Coordinates of C-alpha atoms and ligand atoms in Angstrom, one line a residue:
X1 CA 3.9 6.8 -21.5
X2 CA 0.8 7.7 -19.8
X3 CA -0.1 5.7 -16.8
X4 CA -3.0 2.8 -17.0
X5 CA -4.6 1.2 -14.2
X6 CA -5.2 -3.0 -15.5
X7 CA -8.7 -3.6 -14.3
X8 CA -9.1 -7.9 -14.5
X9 CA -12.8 -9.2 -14.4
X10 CA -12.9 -12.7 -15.7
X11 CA -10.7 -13.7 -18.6
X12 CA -11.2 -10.3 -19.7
X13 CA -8.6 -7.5 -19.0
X14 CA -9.6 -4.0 -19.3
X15 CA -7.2 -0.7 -19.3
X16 CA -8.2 2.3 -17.3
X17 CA -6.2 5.3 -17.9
X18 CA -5.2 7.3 -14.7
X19 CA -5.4 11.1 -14.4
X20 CA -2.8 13.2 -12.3
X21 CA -3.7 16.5 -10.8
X22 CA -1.0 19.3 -10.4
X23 CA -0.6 18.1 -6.7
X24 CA 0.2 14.7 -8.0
X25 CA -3.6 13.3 -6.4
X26 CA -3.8 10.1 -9.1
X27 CA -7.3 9.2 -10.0
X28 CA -8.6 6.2 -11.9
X29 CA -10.8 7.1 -14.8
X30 CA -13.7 4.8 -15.2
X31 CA -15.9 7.2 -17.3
X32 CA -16.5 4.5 -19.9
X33 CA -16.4 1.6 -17.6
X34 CA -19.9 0.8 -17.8
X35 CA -20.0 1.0 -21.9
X36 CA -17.0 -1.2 -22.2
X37 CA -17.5 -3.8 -19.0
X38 CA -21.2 -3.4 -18.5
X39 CA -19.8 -3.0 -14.7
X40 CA -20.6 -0.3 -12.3
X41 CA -18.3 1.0 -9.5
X42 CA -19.5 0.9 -5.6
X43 CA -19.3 3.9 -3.3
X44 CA -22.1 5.1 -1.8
X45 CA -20.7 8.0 0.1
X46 CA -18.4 8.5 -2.3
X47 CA -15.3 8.8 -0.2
X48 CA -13.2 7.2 -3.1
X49 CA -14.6 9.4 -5.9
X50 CA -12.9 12.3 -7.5
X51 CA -16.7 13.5 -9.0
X52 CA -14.9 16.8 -11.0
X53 CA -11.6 18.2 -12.2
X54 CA -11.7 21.5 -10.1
X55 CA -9.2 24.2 -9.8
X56 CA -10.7 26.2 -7.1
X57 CA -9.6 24.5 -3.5
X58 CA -6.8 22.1 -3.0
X59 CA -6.6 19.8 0.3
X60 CA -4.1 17.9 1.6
X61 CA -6.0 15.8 4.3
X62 CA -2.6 14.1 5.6
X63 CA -0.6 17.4 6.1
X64 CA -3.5 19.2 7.0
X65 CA -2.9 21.6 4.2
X66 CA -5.5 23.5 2.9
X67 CA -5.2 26.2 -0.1
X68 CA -7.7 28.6 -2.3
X69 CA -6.3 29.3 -6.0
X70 CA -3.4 27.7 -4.4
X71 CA -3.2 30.3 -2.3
X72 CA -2.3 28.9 1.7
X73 CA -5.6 29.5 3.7
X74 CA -3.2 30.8 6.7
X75 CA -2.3 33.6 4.3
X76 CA -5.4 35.1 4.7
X77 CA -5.8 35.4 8.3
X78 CA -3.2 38.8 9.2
X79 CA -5.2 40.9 7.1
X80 CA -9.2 39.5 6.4
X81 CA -11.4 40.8 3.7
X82 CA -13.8 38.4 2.9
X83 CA -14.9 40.1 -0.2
X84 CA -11.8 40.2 -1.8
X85 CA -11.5 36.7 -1.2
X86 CA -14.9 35.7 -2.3
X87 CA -14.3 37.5 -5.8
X88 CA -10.8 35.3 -5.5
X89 CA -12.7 31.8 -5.4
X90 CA -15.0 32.4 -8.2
X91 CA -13.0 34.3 -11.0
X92 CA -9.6 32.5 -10.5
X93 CA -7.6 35.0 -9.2
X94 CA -6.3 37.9 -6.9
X95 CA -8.6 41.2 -8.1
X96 CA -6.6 44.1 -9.5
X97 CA -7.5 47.4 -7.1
X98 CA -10.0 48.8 -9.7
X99 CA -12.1 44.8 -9.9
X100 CA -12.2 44.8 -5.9
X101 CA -13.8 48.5 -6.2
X102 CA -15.9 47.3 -8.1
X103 CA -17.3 44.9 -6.9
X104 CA -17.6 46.3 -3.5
X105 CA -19.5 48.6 -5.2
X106 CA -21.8 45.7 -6.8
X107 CA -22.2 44.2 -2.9
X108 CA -23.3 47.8 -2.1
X109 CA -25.8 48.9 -5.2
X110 CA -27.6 45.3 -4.4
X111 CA -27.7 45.2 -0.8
X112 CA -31.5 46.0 -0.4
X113 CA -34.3 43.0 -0.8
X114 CA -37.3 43.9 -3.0
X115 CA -40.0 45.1 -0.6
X116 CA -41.7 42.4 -1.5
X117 CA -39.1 39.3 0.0
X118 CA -39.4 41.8 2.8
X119 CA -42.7 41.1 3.5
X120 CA -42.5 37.4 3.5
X121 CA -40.7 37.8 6.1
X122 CA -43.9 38.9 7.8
X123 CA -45.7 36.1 6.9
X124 CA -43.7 33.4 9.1
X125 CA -44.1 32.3 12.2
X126 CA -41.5 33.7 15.0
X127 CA -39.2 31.2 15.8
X128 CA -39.1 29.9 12.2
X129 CA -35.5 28.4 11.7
X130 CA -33.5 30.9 9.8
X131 CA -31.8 27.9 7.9
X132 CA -35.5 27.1 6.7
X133 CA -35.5 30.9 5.6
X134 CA -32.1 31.5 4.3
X135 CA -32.7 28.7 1.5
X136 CA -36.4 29.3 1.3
X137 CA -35.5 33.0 0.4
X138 CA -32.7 32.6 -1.6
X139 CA -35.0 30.3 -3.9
X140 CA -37.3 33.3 -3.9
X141 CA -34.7 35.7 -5.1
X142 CA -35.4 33.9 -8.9
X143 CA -38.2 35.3 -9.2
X144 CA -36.9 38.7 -8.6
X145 CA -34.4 38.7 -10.7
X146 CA -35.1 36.6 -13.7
X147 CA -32.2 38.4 -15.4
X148 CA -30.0 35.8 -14.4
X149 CA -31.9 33.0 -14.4
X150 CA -30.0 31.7 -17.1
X151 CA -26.1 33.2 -17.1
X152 CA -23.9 34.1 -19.9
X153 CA -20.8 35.5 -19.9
X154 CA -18.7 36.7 -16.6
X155 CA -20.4 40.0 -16.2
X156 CA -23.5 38.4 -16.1
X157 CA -21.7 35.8 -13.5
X158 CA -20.7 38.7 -11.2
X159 CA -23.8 40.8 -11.3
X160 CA -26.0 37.6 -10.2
X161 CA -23.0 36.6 -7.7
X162 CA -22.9 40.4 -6.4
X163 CA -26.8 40.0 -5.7
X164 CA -26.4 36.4 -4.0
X165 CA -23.5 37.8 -1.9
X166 CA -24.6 41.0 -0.8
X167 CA -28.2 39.6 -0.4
X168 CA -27.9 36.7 1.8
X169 CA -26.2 38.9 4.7
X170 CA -29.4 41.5 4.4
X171 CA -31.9 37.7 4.3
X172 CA -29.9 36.2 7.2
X173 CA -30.0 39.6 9.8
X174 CA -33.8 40.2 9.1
X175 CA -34.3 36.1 9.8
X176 CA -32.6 37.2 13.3
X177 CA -34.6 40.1 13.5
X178 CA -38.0 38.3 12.9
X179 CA -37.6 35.9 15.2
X180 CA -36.7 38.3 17.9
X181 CA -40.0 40.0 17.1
X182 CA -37.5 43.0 15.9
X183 CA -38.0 45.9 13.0
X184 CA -35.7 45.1 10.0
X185 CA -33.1 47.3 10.1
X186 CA -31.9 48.4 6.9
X187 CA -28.1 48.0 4.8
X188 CA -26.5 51.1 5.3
X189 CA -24.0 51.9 2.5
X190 CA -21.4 53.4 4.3
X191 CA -20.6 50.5 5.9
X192 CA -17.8 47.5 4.8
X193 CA -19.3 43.7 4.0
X194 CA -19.0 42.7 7.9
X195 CA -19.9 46.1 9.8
X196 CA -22.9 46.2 8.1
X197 CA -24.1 42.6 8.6
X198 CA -23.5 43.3 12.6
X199 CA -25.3 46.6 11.9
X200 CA -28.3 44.7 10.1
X201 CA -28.6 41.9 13.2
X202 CA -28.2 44.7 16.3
X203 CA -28.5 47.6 15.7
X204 CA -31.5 48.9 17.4
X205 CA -33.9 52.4 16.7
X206 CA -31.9 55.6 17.7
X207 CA -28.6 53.4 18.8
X208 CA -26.4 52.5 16.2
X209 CA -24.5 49.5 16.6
X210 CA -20.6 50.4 15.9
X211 CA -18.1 47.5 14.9
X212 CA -14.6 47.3 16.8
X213 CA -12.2 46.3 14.0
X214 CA -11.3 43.1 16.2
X215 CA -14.6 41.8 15.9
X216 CA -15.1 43.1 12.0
X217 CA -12.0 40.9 11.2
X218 CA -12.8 38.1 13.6
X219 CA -15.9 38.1 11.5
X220 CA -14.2 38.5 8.1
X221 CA -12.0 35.6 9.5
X222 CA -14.8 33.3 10.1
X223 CA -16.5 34.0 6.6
X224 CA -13.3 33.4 4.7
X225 CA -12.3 30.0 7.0
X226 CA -15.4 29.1 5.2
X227 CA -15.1 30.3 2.2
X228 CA -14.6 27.4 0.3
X229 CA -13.5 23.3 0.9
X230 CA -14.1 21.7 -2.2
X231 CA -16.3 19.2 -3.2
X232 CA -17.9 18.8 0.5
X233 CA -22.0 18.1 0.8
X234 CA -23.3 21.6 0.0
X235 CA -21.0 22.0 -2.4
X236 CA -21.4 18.7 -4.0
X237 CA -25.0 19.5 -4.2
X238 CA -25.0 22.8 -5.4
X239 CA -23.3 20.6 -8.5
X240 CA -25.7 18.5 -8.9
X241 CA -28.7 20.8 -8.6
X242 CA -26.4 22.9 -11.7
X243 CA -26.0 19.8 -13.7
X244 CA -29.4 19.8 -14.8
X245 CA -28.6 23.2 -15.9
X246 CA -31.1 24.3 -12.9
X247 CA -29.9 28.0 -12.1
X248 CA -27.7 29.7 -9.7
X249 CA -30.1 30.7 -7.1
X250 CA -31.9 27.0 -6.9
X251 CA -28.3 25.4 -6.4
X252 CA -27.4 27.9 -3.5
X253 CA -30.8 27.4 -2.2
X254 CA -30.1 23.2 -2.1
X255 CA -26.9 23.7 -1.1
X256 CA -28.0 25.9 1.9
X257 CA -30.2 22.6 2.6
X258 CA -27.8 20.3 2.9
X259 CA -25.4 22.5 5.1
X260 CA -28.2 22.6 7.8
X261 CA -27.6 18.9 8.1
X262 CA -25.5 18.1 11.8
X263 CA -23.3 15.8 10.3
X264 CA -22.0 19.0 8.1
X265 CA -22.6 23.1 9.0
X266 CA -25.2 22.1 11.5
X267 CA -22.2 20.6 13.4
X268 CA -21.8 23.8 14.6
X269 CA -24.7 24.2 16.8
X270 CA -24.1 20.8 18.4
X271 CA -21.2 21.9 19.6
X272 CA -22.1 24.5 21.3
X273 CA -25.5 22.7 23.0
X274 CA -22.7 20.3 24.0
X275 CA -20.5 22.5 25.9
X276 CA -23.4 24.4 27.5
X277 CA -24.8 21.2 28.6
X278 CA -21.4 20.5 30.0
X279 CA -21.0 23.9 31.6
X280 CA -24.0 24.1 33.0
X281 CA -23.0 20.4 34.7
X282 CA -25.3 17.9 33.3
X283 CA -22.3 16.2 31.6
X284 CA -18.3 16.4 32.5
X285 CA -16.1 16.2 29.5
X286 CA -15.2 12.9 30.2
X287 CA -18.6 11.5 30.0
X288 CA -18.6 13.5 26.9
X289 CA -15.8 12.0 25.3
X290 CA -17.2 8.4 27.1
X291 CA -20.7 9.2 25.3
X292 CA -18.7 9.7 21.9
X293 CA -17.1 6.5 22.3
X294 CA -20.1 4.6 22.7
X295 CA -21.4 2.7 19.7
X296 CA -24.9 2.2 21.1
X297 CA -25.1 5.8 21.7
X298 CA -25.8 7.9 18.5
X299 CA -23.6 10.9 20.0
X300 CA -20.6 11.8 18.6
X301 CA -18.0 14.2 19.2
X302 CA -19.3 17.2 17.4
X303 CA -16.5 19.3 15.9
X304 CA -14.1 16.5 15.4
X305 CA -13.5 14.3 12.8
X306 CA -13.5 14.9 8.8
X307 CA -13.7 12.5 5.7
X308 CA -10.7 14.6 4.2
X309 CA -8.7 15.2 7.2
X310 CA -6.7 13.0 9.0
X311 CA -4.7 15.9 10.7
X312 CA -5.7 18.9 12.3
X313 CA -7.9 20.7 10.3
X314 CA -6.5 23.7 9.1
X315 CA -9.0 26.3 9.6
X316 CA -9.7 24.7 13.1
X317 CA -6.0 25.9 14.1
X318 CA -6.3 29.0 13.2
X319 CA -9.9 29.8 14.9
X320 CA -8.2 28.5 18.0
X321 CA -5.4 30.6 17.9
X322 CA -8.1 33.8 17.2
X323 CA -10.5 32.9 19.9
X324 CA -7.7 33.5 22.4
X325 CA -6.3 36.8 20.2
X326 CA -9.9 38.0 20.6
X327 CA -10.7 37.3 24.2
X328 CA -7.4 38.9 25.0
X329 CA -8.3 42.4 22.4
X330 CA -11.9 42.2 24.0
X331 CA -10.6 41.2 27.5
X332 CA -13.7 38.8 28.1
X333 CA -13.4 35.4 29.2
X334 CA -15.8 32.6 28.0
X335 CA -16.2 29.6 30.0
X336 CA -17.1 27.6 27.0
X337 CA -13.3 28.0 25.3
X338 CA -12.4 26.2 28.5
X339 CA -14.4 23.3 28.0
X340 CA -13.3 23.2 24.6
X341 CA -10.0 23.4 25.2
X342 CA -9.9 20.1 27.7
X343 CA -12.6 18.1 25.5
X344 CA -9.8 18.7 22.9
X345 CA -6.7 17.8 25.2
X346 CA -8.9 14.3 26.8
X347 CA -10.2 13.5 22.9
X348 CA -6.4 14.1 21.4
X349 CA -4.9 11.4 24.0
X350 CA -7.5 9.1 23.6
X351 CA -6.2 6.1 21.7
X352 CA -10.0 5.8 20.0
X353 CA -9.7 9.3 18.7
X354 CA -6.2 8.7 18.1
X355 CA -6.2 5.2 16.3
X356 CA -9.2 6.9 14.1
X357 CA -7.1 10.2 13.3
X358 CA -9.9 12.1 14.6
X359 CA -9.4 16.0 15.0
X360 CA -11.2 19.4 15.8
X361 CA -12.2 20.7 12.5
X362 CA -13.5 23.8 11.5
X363 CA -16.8 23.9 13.6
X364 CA -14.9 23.0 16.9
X365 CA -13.8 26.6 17.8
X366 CA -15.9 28.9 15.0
X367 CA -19.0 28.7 17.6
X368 CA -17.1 30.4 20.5
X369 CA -15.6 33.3 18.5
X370 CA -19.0 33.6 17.0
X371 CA -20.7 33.6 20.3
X372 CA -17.5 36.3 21.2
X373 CA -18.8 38.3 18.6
X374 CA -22.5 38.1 19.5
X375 CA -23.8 36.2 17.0
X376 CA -26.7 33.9 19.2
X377 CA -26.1 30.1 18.2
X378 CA -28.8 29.9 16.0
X379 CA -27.5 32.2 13.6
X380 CA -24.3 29.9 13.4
X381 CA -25.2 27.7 10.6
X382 CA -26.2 31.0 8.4
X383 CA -22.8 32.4 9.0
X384 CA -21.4 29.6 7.7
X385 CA -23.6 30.1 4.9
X386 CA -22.2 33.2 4.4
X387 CA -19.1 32.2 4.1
X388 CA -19.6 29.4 2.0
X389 CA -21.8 31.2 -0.2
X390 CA -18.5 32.4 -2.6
X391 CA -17.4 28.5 -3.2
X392 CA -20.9 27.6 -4.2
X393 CA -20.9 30.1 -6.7
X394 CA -17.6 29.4 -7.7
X395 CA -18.2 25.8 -7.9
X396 CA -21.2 26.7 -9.9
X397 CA -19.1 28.9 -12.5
X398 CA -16.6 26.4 -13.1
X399 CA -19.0 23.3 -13.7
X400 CA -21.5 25.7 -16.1
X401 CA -17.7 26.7 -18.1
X402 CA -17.0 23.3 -18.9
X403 CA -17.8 22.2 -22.0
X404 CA -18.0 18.7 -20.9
X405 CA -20.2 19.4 -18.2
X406 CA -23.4 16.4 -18.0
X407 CA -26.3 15.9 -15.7
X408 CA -25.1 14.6 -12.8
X409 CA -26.9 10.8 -12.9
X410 CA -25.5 7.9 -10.5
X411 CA -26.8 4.8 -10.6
X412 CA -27.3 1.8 -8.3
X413 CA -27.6 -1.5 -7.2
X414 CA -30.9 -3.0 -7.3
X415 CA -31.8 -4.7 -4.9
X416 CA -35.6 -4.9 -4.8
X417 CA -37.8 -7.7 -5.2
X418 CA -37.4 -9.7 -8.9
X419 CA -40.6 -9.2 -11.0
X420 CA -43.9 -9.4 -9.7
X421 CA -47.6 -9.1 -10.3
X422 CA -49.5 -6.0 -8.9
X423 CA -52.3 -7.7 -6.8
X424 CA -56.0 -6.2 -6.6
X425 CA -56.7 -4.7 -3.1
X426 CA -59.1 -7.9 -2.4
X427 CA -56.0 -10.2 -2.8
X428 CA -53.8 -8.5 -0.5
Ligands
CMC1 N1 -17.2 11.3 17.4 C1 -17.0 10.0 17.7 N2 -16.7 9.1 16.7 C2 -16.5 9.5 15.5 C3 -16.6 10.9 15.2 C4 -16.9 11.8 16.2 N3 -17.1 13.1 16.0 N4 -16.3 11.1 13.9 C5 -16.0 9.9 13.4 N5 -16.1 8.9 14.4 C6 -15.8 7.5 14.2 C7 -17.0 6.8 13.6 O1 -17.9 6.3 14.5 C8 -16.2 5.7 12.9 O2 -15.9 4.7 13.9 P1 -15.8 3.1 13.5 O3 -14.6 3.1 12.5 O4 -15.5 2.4 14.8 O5 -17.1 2.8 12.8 C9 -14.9 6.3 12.4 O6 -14.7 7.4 13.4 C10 -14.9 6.9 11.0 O7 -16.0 7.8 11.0 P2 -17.0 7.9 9.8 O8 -18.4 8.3 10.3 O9 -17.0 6.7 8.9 O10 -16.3 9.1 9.0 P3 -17.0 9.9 7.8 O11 -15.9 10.4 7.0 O12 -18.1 9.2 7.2 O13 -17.7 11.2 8.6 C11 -17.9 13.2 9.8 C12 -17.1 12.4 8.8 C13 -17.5 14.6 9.8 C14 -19.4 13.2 9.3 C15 -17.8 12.5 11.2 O14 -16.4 12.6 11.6 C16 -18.7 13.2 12.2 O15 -19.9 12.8 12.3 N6 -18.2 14.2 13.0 C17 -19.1 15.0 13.9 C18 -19.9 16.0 13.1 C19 -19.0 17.1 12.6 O16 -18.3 17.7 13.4 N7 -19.2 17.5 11.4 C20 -18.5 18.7 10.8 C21 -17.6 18.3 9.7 S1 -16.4 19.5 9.2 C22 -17.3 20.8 8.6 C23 -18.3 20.5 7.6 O17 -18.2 19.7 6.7 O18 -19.4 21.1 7.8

């Protein structure tokens, strides 16, 4: 018999039913709570509700497990392509040869930007923050292609994904370039999803910029660690933009939004302002960790901690593992994985970080193989971007195929003044 939570308000005794996912998660369904109590559930950050059914990324906080299509994310670290992966997350499966040709060709037939997104670029100021842009731009792209503004059918899906994905890469590099005072330099069709991205940001007139395949996988790495992690902040709003049936490009563009935020993808950057403050000695790690600690200080450990995980995260084991791979194939040091490294060891056998099961997750070590590649720390937030770019999009798909899909609509608990009279200005 199917499982029923007893819910007991009163003399009254309400069943709930309970729902099971296929990795045994057990979620108590309160979708018609309100109609039959007249109560409302309590959660304001949500960290207790299961907001979807999804069958795109599965976590396991606990183990620290962390899987795509069920697919172990460590599993896609020996050999990265991030394209392949991307076409993974949104259409449910591995691509046959022939669907991975084509829509490599897609990324490459849609890589330019209409001339005129290009010259909007013109139009900000230098120094403008290329978060502001990336979202701002992506917005734009709506009215350049109104094709898709309203998507039926999985060809449509993937053409309008193909733009989005192909697209952001060519939006973020000429952001770089703009605020660097540089020309735009061009896609060049030749080149594979990352090589070209790193020819877009550095290449400079008359010197070609050529990718060593340890940096173009470190790269394809970093985009696929990021690919997707289900219903997170972006993500979560990228659904709710979609719920009002708003279209693909306005969800990215919110979602892109809400990653800026420090608390989520902007998490990034802090971590690397705090490790250059520390290397450049106005802070030892222990005050760092000391600072962290402190409730009347709003610092926190940036890169550690996660709502989901209460084990290493995942992704930030692996980066680990190829920021020293990549230091040793470029045979570079970086002071910066040093300090890392011993903010990790004095956080990890701390018992504050250890009685809150406090971690590195994925932005602790993605900043230093970033910076390893040359990406400046600006630009870090936009690669996650990147990344994520796939899992929005998927997240998108599977919320606009279900048939039971409504607008996303929470509600509250008032409490505002009781009724009142509005009072002329002369009473006031
Ligand atoms: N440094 C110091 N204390 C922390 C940290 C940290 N990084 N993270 C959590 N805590 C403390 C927090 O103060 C609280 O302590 P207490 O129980 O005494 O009040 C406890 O641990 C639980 O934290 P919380 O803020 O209730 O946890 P949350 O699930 O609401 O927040 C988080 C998760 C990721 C926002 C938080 O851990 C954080 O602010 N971390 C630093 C920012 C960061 O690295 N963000 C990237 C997240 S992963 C990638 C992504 O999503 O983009």
């Amino acid at each position: 018999m199917a499982e029923k939570a007893v819910l007991t308000v009163g003399d009254q005794r309400y069943e709930l039913p309970v729902l099971e996912g296929t990795e045994g998660e057990r979620a108590i369904d309160i979708t018609r709570l309100r109609d039959d109590t007249g109560l409302l559930t309590y959660d304001p950050a949500l960290g207790n509700t299961a907001v979807c059914k999804s069958a795109i990324t599965f976590i396991d906080g606990d183990k620290g497990i962390l899987r795509y299509r069920g697919i172990p994310i460590e599993q896609f670290a020996s050999r990265p392509n991030f394209v392949e992966v991307a076409w993974m997350l949104i259409f449910g499966r591995l691509p046959r040869q022939e669907e991975l040709n084509r829509f490599s060709d897609l990324l490459t037939c849609n890589e330019l930007l209409h001339e005129g997104v290009g010259y909007q670029f013109q139009h900000l100021p230098p120094g403008a923050p290329p978060m502001a842009i990336l979202s701002a731009t992506l917005s734009n792209l709506a009215c350049y292609h109104p094709t898709f503004l309203a998507i039926e059918g999985e060809e449509s899906l993937e053409e309008a994904a193909a733009r989005l994905i192909s697209k952001v890469r060519t939006i973020a590099a000429f952001s770089y370039r703009r605020a660097l005072g540089l020309p735009f330099n061009y896609p060049d069709p030749r080149l594979r999803y990352c090589a070209n991205f790193l020819h877009m940001m550095f290449s400079i007139p008359y010197q070609q910029y050529i990718v060593t395949p340890e940096v173009e996988d470190a790269l394809n790495l970093v985009f696929i660690l990021h690919g997707d992690h289900e219903q997170n902040c972006s993500t979560s709003t990228a659904r709710v933009v979609g719920s009002a049936k708003a279209n693909l490009f306005a969800s990215c563009a919110a979602a892109v939004c809400a990653l800026w935020g420090p608390l989520h993808g902007g998490a990034n950057v802090e971590v690397m302002e705090m490790l250059k403050r520390i290397h450049k000695g106005g802070l030892s790690p222990e005050d760092c960790i000391r600072e962290a600690k402190d409730k009347t200080n709003p610092f926190r450990l940036y890169g550690f901690g996660h709502r989901v995980y209460r084990n290493y995260d995942p992704r930030a084991k692996i980066l680990h593992e190829a920021c020293d791979r990549v230091f040793t194939q470029l045979k570079r040091k970086d002071p910066l994985l040093d300090i890392a490294r011993k903010l990790e060891e004095l956080a990890l056998s701390d018992p504050y970080f250890i009685d809150r099961k406090l971690y590195p997750n994925v932005d602790f070590y993605s900043g230093i193989l970033l910076r390893a590649i040359g990406i400046p720390t600006d630009m870090f937030t936009v690669c996650f971007a990147i990344g994520r770019l796939p899992g929005w999009i998927a997240q998108w798909k599977e919320q606009h195929d279900d048939p039971t899909s409504k607008i996303c609509r929470p509600r509250q608990v008032y409490t505002g003044p009781n009724e009142t009279d509005y009072l002329p200005m002369e009473k006031r």
